[in-house]
Amino acid sequence: MAFDKIHRRSAEVYETPVPEKNLSDHELIAATKEGDETAFAEIVNRYRNPITNYLYRFLNDYEEAVDLAQETFVRVYFAIERYHTDYAFSTYIYRIATNLAISEVRKRKRRTLMSLTGLFQSDADDNTEYQPPDTRSLPDADLIDGERDTVIARAIGTLPPKYRVPIILRDIEGRSYEEIATIMELGLGTTKSRISRARGLLREKLKHYF
Amino acid sequence: MNTQREIETEMTQDEREVSRLLGELRRFDAPANFEFGVKARIAAGKPATAAAASGVWLGYMKFVVPAFLLAALGGAMFFGGLAGDADVPAIAEQRVNPEAVEETLPEPVRDEASVAAVTDEPASAATETLPFREGLTPIPAFIATRPAERVVRPIVDTPVTAMPESAGGSVDRALSPAIEVNLPLAPVDYLKKYGIDAAVDGEVWRVASVAAGSPAAAAGLKSGDVIESIGGRKPATNPTFQHSSGPMALVLRDEGSFRIITID
């Protein structure tokens, strides 16, 4: 049984003193710089679910997502001195998570190069755009929901990272276009068109679910 | 936000449907032990992938260093063989050019001081020449006596455990103070450095025994304990570790609860 999936609420989540809850992200960072461990715990508490979900949707692998999400917070912790309040903390942490996720995907690609399938498909990410849509017939109604999620998750996973990042941030995480543009270090126009293109690609792949 | 609303109205029907579909997806929350994992990694002292990055570099070194030494050994044997062969003096004369020989030698061997340190011979030995036949270019002793062997030993034989200083310290370490290659370790080998004998058991490591008097024993680890993660890494991720004789953070599973121990 995967130990990660035991949902045990630890008492300290509720016992965090009220003041921390009321502080802004920037105030928490400032407190963490001063050496306040509870302030950092509150940052983790605030962002662990969105970051885990974001990475899960990006990688389609829960264990890997939790691993990278933890790594994201470790990076934040060790780079806290270098953090500046130029933009929102959420932008900063999503950017770290995105960079980790993209390098993880590259690592996987390198690994698959050694496999036999790698011989026939040199660049998995770029080819997937031309993947034919899923033409299988619809399953029984009661199976649809569970399977639909799996199929959508898989379809997202086939998008190249440059489309996968913005569409997950927009449609799953609900971040604003402006924030996504900052996270990806792109212009607002480019970001919008990538999201639109990503939706179009998914629409093609998921034809049978509309 | 104004721009936001503008954009949303620009969306086609198709896009809107995709957007809705994605918005309805089930959310996956962080596991309950998430914060423990973060703390354990922070306790371990550095971001895990930074260590992994240096691990990749050292991984390449594993191949590069032996290949280099092998080439050096081959070169030394080739020239040594020619020099010793009495039947082909002409070729030997032609080939054994001290400058060419020097070019094929690895840096540490040419450095007389380090040769002396490794072999524990007086430095003057390195400059002696062997009694070759007249007419042949003399080869310095440190080339002709297969220098690669001397370099191989300290790198390949990196001691697994150094003897405590009270027992005189490790002989290997004393002889090769400058050459210390810290190769990435499999979790089981890494745990051994702390006196823990453990093996992978499904998704965890299970402790078979703990060396008496070791730091792990001092930290209260005992046989039968279940190690959930080492420095935040789990067996499933096939982690490797860099032994730096610093503290190591373990997350132990104990009947559904978890505790973190740090071993110095």
Coordinates of N, CA and C in Angstrom, one line a residue, chain B residues 40-250:
Chain B
A40 N 12.6 16.5 6.4 CA 13.7 15.5 6.4 C 14.8 15.9 5.4
R41 N 14.3 16.4 4.2 CA 15.3 16.8 3.2 C 16.0 18.0 3.6
I42 N 15.3 18.9 4.3 CA 16.0 20.1 4.7 C 17.1 19.8 5.8
A43 N 16.7 18.8 6.6 CA 17.6 18.3 7.6 C 18.8 17.7 7.0
A44 N 18.6 17.0 5.8 CA 19.7 16.4 5.2 C 20.7 17.4 4.6
G45 N 20.3 18.6 4.5 CA 21.2 19.7 4.3 C 21.3 20.4 2.9
K46 N 20.7 19.7 1.9 CA 20.8 20.4 0.6 C 19.7 19.8 -0.4
P47 N 19.4 20.5 -1.4 CA 18.4 20.0 -2.3 C 18.9 18.7 -2.9
A48 N 18.0 17.7 -3.0 CA 18.4 16.4 -3.4 C 18.9 16.3 -4.8
T49 N 18.3 17.1 -5.7 CA 18.7 17.0 -7.1 C 20.1 17.7 -7.4
A50 N 20.5 18.6 -6.5 CA 21.8 19.1 -6.6 C 22.9 18.0 -6.4
A51 N 22.6 17.2 -5.4 CA 23.5 16.1 -5.1 C 23.4 15.1 -6.3
A52 N 22.2 14.9 -6.8 CA 22.1 14.0 -8.0 C 22.9 14.5 -9.2
A53 N 22.9 15.8 -9.3 CA 23.6 16.4 -10.5 C 25.1 16.1 -10.4
S54 N 25.6 16.3 -9.2 CA 27.1 15.9 -9.0 C 27.3 14.4 -9.2
G55 N 26.2 13.7 -8.8 CA 26.3 12.2 -9.0 C 26.4 11.8 -10.4
V56 N 25.7 12.6 -11.3 CA 25.8 12.3 -12.7 C 27.2 12.5 -13.2
W57 N 27.8 13.6 -12.7 CA 29.2 13.9 -13.1 C 30.1 12.8 -12.6
L58 N 29.9 12.4 -11.4 CA 30.8 11.3 -10.9 C 30.5 10.0 -11.6
G59 N 29.3 9.9 -12.0 CA 28.9 8.7 -12.8 C 29.7 8.6 -14.0
Y60 N 29.9 9.7 -14.7 CA 30.8 9.7 -15.9 C 32.2 9.4 -15.5
M61 N 32.6 9.9 -14.4 CA 34.0 9.7 -13.9 C 34.3 8.3 -13.7
K62 N 33.3 7.5 -13.3 CA 33.5 6.1 -13.1 C 34.0 5.4 -14.4
F63 N 33.5 5.9 -15.6 CA 34.0 5.3 -16.8 C 35.3 6.0 -17.3
V64 N 35.3 7.3 -17.1 CA 36.4 8.1 -17.7 C 37.7 7.7 -17.0
V65 N 37.7 7.7 -15.7 CA 39.0 7.4 -14.9 C 39.6 6.0 -15.2
P66 N 38.8 4.9 -15.2 CA 39.4 3.6 -15.5 C 39.9 3.6 -16.9
A67 N 39.1 4.2 -17.9 CA 39.5 4.2 -19.3 C 40.8 4.9 -19.4
F68 N 40.9 6.0 -18.8 CA 42.2 6.8 -18.8 C 43.3 6.0 -18.3
L69 N 43.1 5.3 -17.1 CA 44.2 4.6 -16.5 C 44.5 3.4 -17.4
L70 N 43.5 2.8 -18.0 CA 43.8 1.6 -18.8 C 44.7 2.0 -20.0
A71 N 44.3 3.2 -20.6 CA 45.1 3.7 -21.7 C 46.6 4.0 -21.2
A72 N 46.7 4.5 -20.0 CA 48.0 4.8 -19.5 C 48.8 3.5 -19.3
L73 N 48.1 2.5 -18.7 CA 48.8 1.2 -18.5 C 49.2 0.6 -19.8
G74 N 48.3 0.7 -20.8 CA 48.6 0.1 -22.1 C 49.8 0.8 -22.7
G75 N 49.8 2.1 -22.6 CA 50.9 2.9 -23.2 C 52.2 2.5 -22.5
A76 N 52.2 2.4 -21.2 CA 53.4 2.1 -20.5 C 53.9 0.7 -20.8
M77 N 53.0 -0.2 -21.0 CA 53.4 -1.6 -21.3 C 54.0 -1.6 -22.7
F78 N 53.4 -0.9 -23.6 CA 53.8 -0.8 -25.0 C 55.2 -0.3 -25.1
F79 N 55.5 0.8 -24.5 CA 56.8 1.4 -24.5 C 57.8 0.6 -23.7
G80 N 57.3 0.1 -22.6 CA 58.2 -0.8 -21.8 C 58.6 -2.0 -22.6
G81 N 57.6 -2.6 -23.2 CA 57.9 -3.8 -24.0 C 58.9 -3.6 -25.1
L82 N 58.7 -2.5 -25.8 CA 59.7 -2.1 -26.9 C 61.1 -1.9 -26.4
A83 N 61.1 -1.2 -25.3 CA 62.4 -0.8 -24.7 C 63.2 -2.1 -24.3
G84 N 62.4 -3.1 -23.8 CA 63.1 -4.2 -23.2 C 63.4 -5.3 -24.3
D85 N 62.9 -5.1 -25.5 CA 63.1 -6.1 -26.5 C 64.4 -5.9 -27.3
A86 N 65.3 -6.8 -27.0 CA 66.7 -6.6 -27.6 C 66.7 -6.8 -29.1
D87 N 65.7 -7.5 -29.7 CA 65.8 -7.8 -31.1 C 65.4 -6.6 -32.0
V88 N 64.7 -5.6 -31.5 CA 64.3 -4.5 -32.3 C 64.8 -3.2 -31.8
P89 N 66.2 -3.1 -31.7 CA 66.7 -1.8 -31.2 C 66.4 -0.6 -32.0
A90 N 66.3 -0.8 -33.4 CA 66.1 0.3 -34.3 C 64.7 0.9 -34.0
I91 N 63.7 0.0 -33.9 CA 62.4 0.5 -33.7 C 62.3 1.2 -32.3
A92 N 62.9 0.5 -31.4 CA 62.8 1.0 -30.0 C 63.4 2.4 -30.0
E93 N 64.6 2.6 -30.6 CA 65.2 3.9 -30.6 C 64.3 5.0 -31.2
Q94 N 63.6 4.5 -32.3 CA 62.8 5.5 -33.0 C 61.6 5.9 -32.1
R95 N 61.0 4.9 -31.5 CA 59.7 5.1 -30.8 C 59.9 5.7 -29.4
V96 N 60.9 5.3 -28.7 CA 61.0 5.7 -27.3 C 61.6 7.1 -27.3
N97 N 60.7 8.0 -27.5 CA 61.1 9.4 -27.4 C 60.5 10.0 -26.1
P98 N 61.4 10.5 -25.3 CA 60.9 10.8 -23.9 C 59.8 11.9 -24.0
E99 N 59.8 12.7 -25.0 CA 58.7 13.7 -25.0 C 57.4 13.1 -25.3
A100 N 57.4 12.1 -26.3 CA 56.2 11.4 -26.6 C 55.7 10.6 -25.5
V101 N 56.6 10.0 -24.7 CA 56.2 9.2 -23.6 C 55.5 10.1 -22.6
E102 N 56.1 11.2 -22.4 CA 55.5 12.1 -21.4 C 54.1 12.6 -21.7
E103 N 53.9 12.7 -23.0 CA 52.5 13.2 -23.4 C 51.5 12.1 -23.1
T104 N 51.8 10.9 -23.1 CA 50.8 9.8 -22.9 C 50.6 9.6 -21.4
L105 N 51.4 10.2 -20.6 CA 51.2 10.0 -19.1 C 50.2 10.8 -18.5
P106 N 49.4 10.3 -17.5 CA 48.5 11.1 -16.8 C 49.2 12.0 -15.9
E107 N 48.5 13.1 -15.6 CA 49.1 14.2 -14.9 C 49.6 13.8 -13.5
P108 N 48.9 13.0 -12.7 CA 49.3 12.7 -11.3 C 50.6 11.9 -11.4
V109 N 50.9 11.2 -12.4 CA 52.1 10.3 -12.4 C 53.3 11.2 -12.7
R110 N 53.1 12.2 -13.5 CA 54.3 13.0 -13.8 C 54.7 13.9 -12.6
D111 N 53.7 14.1 -11.7 CA 54.0 14.9 -10.6 C 54.8 14.0 -9.6
E112 N 56.1 14.3 -9.5 CA 56.9 13.4 -8.7 C 56.5 13.4 -7.2
A113 N 56.1 14.5 -6.7 CA 55.7 14.6 -5.3 C 54.6 13.7 -5.0
S114 N 53.6 13.6 -5.9 CA 52.4 12.8 -5.6 C 52.8 11.3 -5.7
V115 N 53.7 11.0 -6.7 CA 54.2 9.6 -6.8 C 54.8 9.2 -5.5
A116 N 55.6 10.1 -5.0 CA 56.3 9.8 -3.8 C 55.3 9.6 -2.6
A117 N 54.3 10.4 -2.6 CA 53.3 10.3 -1.6 C 52.5 8.9 -1.7
V118 N 52.2 8.5 -2.9 CA 51.4 7.3 -3.1 C 52.3 6.1 -2.8
T119 N 53.5 6.1 -3.3 CA 54.3 4.9 -3.2 C 55.1 4.9 -1.9
D120 N 55.1 6.0 -1.2 CA 55.9 6.1 0.0 C 57.4 5.8 -0.3
E121 N 57.9 6.1 -1.5 CA 59.3 6.0 -1.8 C 59.9 7.4 -1.7
P122 N 61.2 7.4 -1.6 CA 61.9 8.7 -1.6 C 61.7 9.3 -3.0
A123 N 61.6 10.7 -3.0 CA 61.4 11.3 -4.3 C 62.5 11.1 -5.3
S124 N 63.7 10.8 -4.8 CA 64.9 10.6 -5.7 C 64.7 9.4 -6.6
A125 N 63.9 8.4 -6.1 CA 63.7 7.1 -6.8 C 63.1 7.4 -8.2
A126 N 62.3 8.4 -8.2 CA 61.5 8.7 -9.4 C 62.5 9.2 -10.5
T127 N 63.6 9.8 -10.2 CA 64.5 10.3 -11.2 C 65.5 9.3 -11.6
E128 N 65.6 8.2 -10.9 CA 66.7 7.2 -11.3 C 66.3 6.6 -12.7
T129 N 67.3 6.2 -13.4 CA 67.1 5.5 -14.7 C 67.4 4.1 -14.6
L130 N 66.7 3.3 -15.4 CA 67.0 1.8 -15.4 C 68.2 1.6 -16.3
P131 N 68.9 0.5 -16.0 CA 70.1 0.1 -16.8 C 69.7 -0.4 -18.1
F132 N 69.6 0.4 -19.1 CA 69.2 0.0 -20.5 C 70.5 -0.2 -21.3
R133 N 70.3 -0.9 -22.4 CA 71.4 -1.1 -23.3 C 71.8 0.2 -23.9
E134 N 73.1 0.3 -24.2 CA 73.7 1.5 -24.7 C 73.0 1.9 -26.0
G135 N 72.8 3.1 -26.3 CA 72.2 3.5 -27.5 C 70.7 3.7 -27.4
L136 N 70.1 3.2 -26.4 CA 68.7 3.4 -26.2 C 68.5 4.6 -25.3
T137 N 67.4 5.3 -25.6 CA 67.1 6.4 -24.7 C 66.7 5.9 -23.4
P138 N 67.3 6.4 -22.3 CA 66.9 5.9 -21.0 C 65.5 6.3 -20.6
I139 N 64.8 5.5 -20.0 CA 63.4 5.8 -19.5 C 63.4 6.0 -18.0
P140 N 62.9 7.1 -17.6 CA 62.9 7.2 -16.1 C 62.1 6.1 -15.4
A141 N 62.6 5.8 -14.2 CA 62.1 4.6 -13.5 C 60.6 4.6 -13.3
F142 N 60.1 5.8 -13.1 CA 58.7 5.9 -12.7 C 57.8 5.6 -13.9
I143 N 58.4 5.6 -15.2 CA 57.5 5.3 -16.3 C 57.6 3.8 -16.5
A144 N 58.8 3.2 -16.5 CA 59.0 1.9 -16.8 C 58.4 0.9 -15.9
T145 N 58.2 1.3 -14.7 CA 57.6 0.3 -13.7 C 56.1 0.4 -13.6
R146 N 55.5 0.5 -14.7 CA 54.0 0.5 -14.8 C 53.3 1.4 -13.8
P147 N 53.4 2.7 -14.1 CA 53.0 3.7 -13.1 C 51.5 3.6 -12.8
A148 N 50.7 3.1 -13.8 CA 49.2 3.1 -13.7 C 48.8 2.3 -12.5
E149 N 49.5 1.3 -12.1 CA 49.1 0.4 -11.0 C 49.1 1.3 -9.7
R150 N 50.0 2.2 -9.6 CA 50.1 3.0 -8.4 C 48.9 3.9 -8.3
V151 N 48.4 4.4 -9.4 CA 47.3 5.3 -9.4 C 46.0 4.6 -9.2
V152 N 45.9 3.4 -9.8 CA 44.7 2.7 -9.8 C 44.3 2.4 -8.3
R153 N 45.2 2.0 -7.5 CA 44.8 1.5 -6.2 C 44.0 2.5 -5.4
P154 N 44.5 3.7 -5.2 CA 43.7 4.6 -4.3 C 42.4 4.9 -4.8
I155 N 42.2 5.0 -6.1 CA 40.9 5.4 -6.7 C 39.9 4.3 -6.6
V156 N 40.3 3.1 -7.2 CA 39.3 2.0 -7.2 C 39.1 1.4 -5.8
D157 N 40.1 1.4 -5.0 CA 40.0 0.8 -3.7 C 39.6 1.9 -2.6
T158 N 38.8 2.8 -3.0 CA 38.4 3.8 -2.0 C 37.9 3.1 -0.8
P159 N 38.4 3.3 0.3 CA 38.1 2.5 1.5 C 36.6 2.7 1.9
V160 N 35.9 1.6 2.2 CA 34.5 1.7 2.5 C 34.4 2.3 3.9
T161 N 35.2 1.8 4.8 CA 35.1 2.5 6.1 C 36.5 2.8 6.5
A162 N 36.7 4.0 7.0 CA 38.0 4.4 7.5 C 38.2 3.9 8.9
M163 N 39.3 3.4 9.2 CA 39.5 3.0 10.6 C 39.5 4.3 11.5
P164 N 39.0 4.1 12.7 CA 39.0 5.3 13.6 C 40.4 5.9 13.8
E165 N 40.5 7.1 14.0 CA 41.8 7.7 14.2 C 42.6 7.1 15.4
S166 N 41.8 6.6 16.4 CA 42.4 6.0 17.6 C 43.2 4.7 17.2
A167 N 42.7 4.1 16.2 CA 43.3 2.8 15.8 C 44.4 3.1 14.7
G168 N 44.8 4.3 14.6 CA 45.9 4.6 13.7 C 45.4 5.2 12.4
G169 N 44.1 5.2 12.2 CA 43.6 5.8 10.9 C 43.7 4.8 9.8
S170 N 43.1 5.1 8.7 CA 43.1 4.2 7.5 C 44.5 4.3 6.8
V171 N 45.1 3.2 6.5 CA 46.3 3.2 5.8 C 46.1 3.8 4.4
D172 N 45.1 3.4 3.8 CA 44.8 3.9 2.4 C 44.7 5.4 2.4
R173 N 43.9 5.9 3.4 CA 43.7 7.4 3.4 C 45.1 8.1 3.7
A174 N 45.9 7.5 4.5 CA 47.1 8.1 4.9 C 48.0 8.2 3.6
L175 N 48.0 7.2 2.8 CA 48.8 7.2 1.6 C 48.3 8.0 0.5
S176 N 47.0 8.2 0.4 CA 46.5 9.0 -0.7 C 45.6 10.1 -0.2
P177 N 46.2 11.1 0.4 CA 45.5 12.2 1.0 C 44.8 13.0 -0.1
A178 N 45.4 13.1 -1.2 CA 44.9 14.0 -2.3 C 43.9 13.4 -3.1
I179 N 44.0 12.1 -3.3 CA 43.0 11.4 -4.3 C 41.9 10.8 -3.5
E180 N 40.8 11.4 -3.4 CA 39.7 10.9 -2.7 C 38.4 11.1 -3.5
V181 N 38.0 10.0 -4.2 CA 36.9 10.1 -5.1 C 35.6 9.6 -4.3
N182 N 34.7 10.5 -4.1 CA 33.5 10.2 -3.4 C 32.4 9.7 -4.4
L183 N 32.3 8.4 -4.7 CA 31.4 7.9 -5.7 C 30.0 7.9 -5.1
P184 N 28.9 8.1 -6.0 CA 27.6 7.9 -5.4 C 27.3 6.5 -5.0
L185 N 26.6 6.4 -3.9 CA 26.3 5.1 -3.3 C 24.9 4.7 -3.4
A186 N 24.7 3.4 -3.6 CA 23.3 2.8 -3.5 C 22.9 3.0 -2.0
P187 N 21.6 3.1 -1.8 CA 21.1 3.3 -0.4 C 21.6 2.3 0.6
V188 N 21.7 1.0 0.2 CA 22.2 0.0 1.1 C 23.6 0.3 1.6
D189 N 24.4 0.6 0.6 CA 25.9 0.9 0.9 C 26.0 2.2 1.7
Y190 N 25.1 3.1 1.4 CA 25.1 4.4 2.1 C 24.7 4.2 3.6
L191 N 23.7 3.3 3.8 CA 23.3 3.0 5.2 C 24.4 2.3 6.0
K192 N 25.2 1.5 5.2 CA 26.3 0.7 5.9 C 27.3 1.7 6.5
K193 N 27.5 2.8 5.8 CA 28.5 3.8 6.3 C 28.1 4.3 7.7
Y194 N 26.8 4.2 8.0 CA 26.3 4.6 9.3 C 26.1 3.4 10.2
G195 N 26.6 2.3 9.8 CA 26.5 1.1 10.7 C 25.1 0.4 10.6
I196 N 24.4 0.7 9.5 CA 23.0 0.1 9.3 C 23.1 -1.0 8.2
D197 N 22.6 -2.2 8.6 CA 22.5 -3.2 7.6 C 21.0 -3.4 7.2
A198 N 20.7 -2.9 6.0 CA 19.2 -2.9 5.6 C 19.1 -3.4 4.2
A199 N 17.8 -3.8 3.9 CA 17.6 -4.2 2.5 C 16.2 -3.7 2.1
V200 N 16.0 -3.5 0.8 CA 14.7 -3.0 0.3 C 13.7 -4.1 0.6
D201 N 12.5 -3.6 1.1 CA 11.4 -4.6 1.3 C 10.2 -3.8 0.8
G202 N 9.8 -4.1 -0.4 CA 8.7 -3.5 -1.0 C 8.9 -2.0 -1.2
E203 N 8.2 -1.1 -0.6 CA 8.4 0.3 -0.7 C 9.2 0.9 0.4
V204 N 9.8 0.1 1.2 CA 10.6 0.7 2.3 C 11.9 -0.1 2.4
W205 N 12.7 0.4 3.3 CA 13.9 -0.4 3.7 C 13.7 -1.0 5.0
R206 N 14.1 -2.3 5.2 CA 13.9 -2.9 6.5 C 15.3 -3.1 7.1
V207 N 15.4 -2.7 8.4 CA 16.8 -2.9 9.0 C 17.0 -4.3 9.5
A208 N 18.1 -4.9 9.0 CA 18.4 -6.3 9.5 C 19.2 -6.2 10.8
S209 N 20.2 -5.4 10.8 CA 20.9 -5.2 12.0 C 21.6 -3.9 12.1
V210 N 21.9 -3.5 13.3 CA 22.6 -2.2 13.5 C 23.9 -2.5 14.2
A211 N 25.0 -2.0 13.7 CA 26.3 -2.3 14.3 C 26.4 -1.7 15.7
A212 N 26.8 -2.5 16.7 CA 26.9 -2.0 18.1 C 27.9 -0.9 18.1
G213 N 27.5 0.2 18.8 CA 28.5 1.3 19.0 C 28.5 2.3 17.8
S214 N 27.7 2.0 16.8 CA 27.7 2.9 15.6 C 26.8 4.1 15.9
P215 N 26.9 5.1 15.1 CA 26.0 6.3 15.3 C 24.6 5.9 15.2
A216 N 24.2 5.0 14.3 CA 22.8 4.6 14.2 C 22.3 4.0 15.5
A217 N 23.1 3.1 16.1 CA 22.7 2.5 17.3 C 22.5 3.6 18.4
A218 N 23.4 4.5 18.4 CA 23.3 5.6 19.4 C 22.0 6.4 19.1
A219 N 21.5 6.5 17.9 CA 20.3 7.2 17.6 C 19.1 6.4 17.9
G220 N 19.3 5.2 18.3 CA 18.1 4.4 18.7 C 17.5 3.5 17.7
L221 N 18.2 3.4 16.5 CA 17.8 2.5 15.5 C 18.0 1.1 15.9
K222 N 17.0 0.2 15.6 CA 17.2 -1.2 15.9 C 16.8 -2.1 14.8
S223 N 17.1 -3.4 14.9 CA 16.8 -4.3 13.8 C 15.3 -4.5 13.7
G224 N 14.7 -4.6 12.5 CA 13.3 -4.7 12.4 C 12.6 -3.3 12.1
D225 N 13.4 -2.2 12.3 CA 12.8 -0.9 12.0 C 12.5 -0.7 10.5
V226 N 11.5 0.0 10.2 CA 11.2 0.3 8.8 C 11.6 1.7 8.4
I227 N 12.4 1.8 7.5 CA 12.9 3.1 7.0 C 12.0 3.5 5.8
E228 N 11.3 4.6 6.0 CA 10.4 5.1 5.0 C 11.2 5.8 3.9
S229 N 12.1 6.7 4.3 CA 12.9 7.4 3.4 C 14.2 7.9 4.0
I230 N 15.2 8.0 3.1 CA 16.5 8.5 3.5 C 16.7 9.8 2.9
G231 N 16.8 10.8 3.8 CA 17.0 12.2 3.3 C 15.8 12.6 2.3
G232 N 14.7 12.0 2.6 CA 13.5 12.3 1.8 C 13.4 11.5 0.5
R233 N 14.3 10.6 0.3 CA 14.3 9.7 -0.9 C 13.7 8.4 -0.6
K234 N 12.9 7.8 -1.5 CA 12.3 6.5 -1.3 C 12.9 5.5 -2.2
P235 N 12.8 4.2 -1.9 CA 13.3 3.1 -2.7 C 12.9 3.2 -4.1
A236 N 11.6 3.6 -4.3 CA 11.0 3.6 -5.7 C 11.7 4.5 -6.6
T237 N 12.4 5.5 -6.1 CA 13.0 6.5 -7.0 C 14.4 6.1 -7.3
N238 N 14.9 4.9 -6.9 CA 16.3 4.5 -7.1 C 17.3 5.5 -6.8
P239 N 17.3 6.0 -5.6 CA 18.1 7.2 -5.3 C 19.6 6.7 -5.1
T240 N 20.5 7.7 -5.3 CA 21.9 7.4 -4.9 C 22.3 8.5 -3.9
F241 N 23.3 8.2 -3.2 CA 23.7 9.2 -2.1 C 25.2 9.4 -2.2
Q242 N 25.5 10.6 -1.7 CA 26.9 11.0 -1.6 C 27.3 11.0 -0.2
H243 N 28.3 10.2 0.2 CA 28.6 10.1 1.6 C 29.5 11.3 1.9
S244 N 29.1 12.1 2.9 CA 29.9 13.3 3.2 C 30.1 13.4 4.7
S245 N 29.9 12.3 5.4 CA 30.1 12.2 6.8 C 29.4 13.2 7.6
G246 N 28.4 13.8 6.9 CA 27.5 14.7 7.6 C 26.3 14.0 8.2
P247 N 25.4 14.7 8.8 CA 24.2 14.0 9.4 C 23.3 13.5 8.3
M248 N 22.6 12.4 8.6 CA 21.7 11.7 7.7 C 20.3 11.7 8.3
A249 N 19.3 12.1 7.6 CA 17.9 12.1 8.2 C 17.1 10.9 7.7
L250 N 16.6 10.1 8.6 CA 15.8 9.0 8.2 C 14.4 9.2 8.7

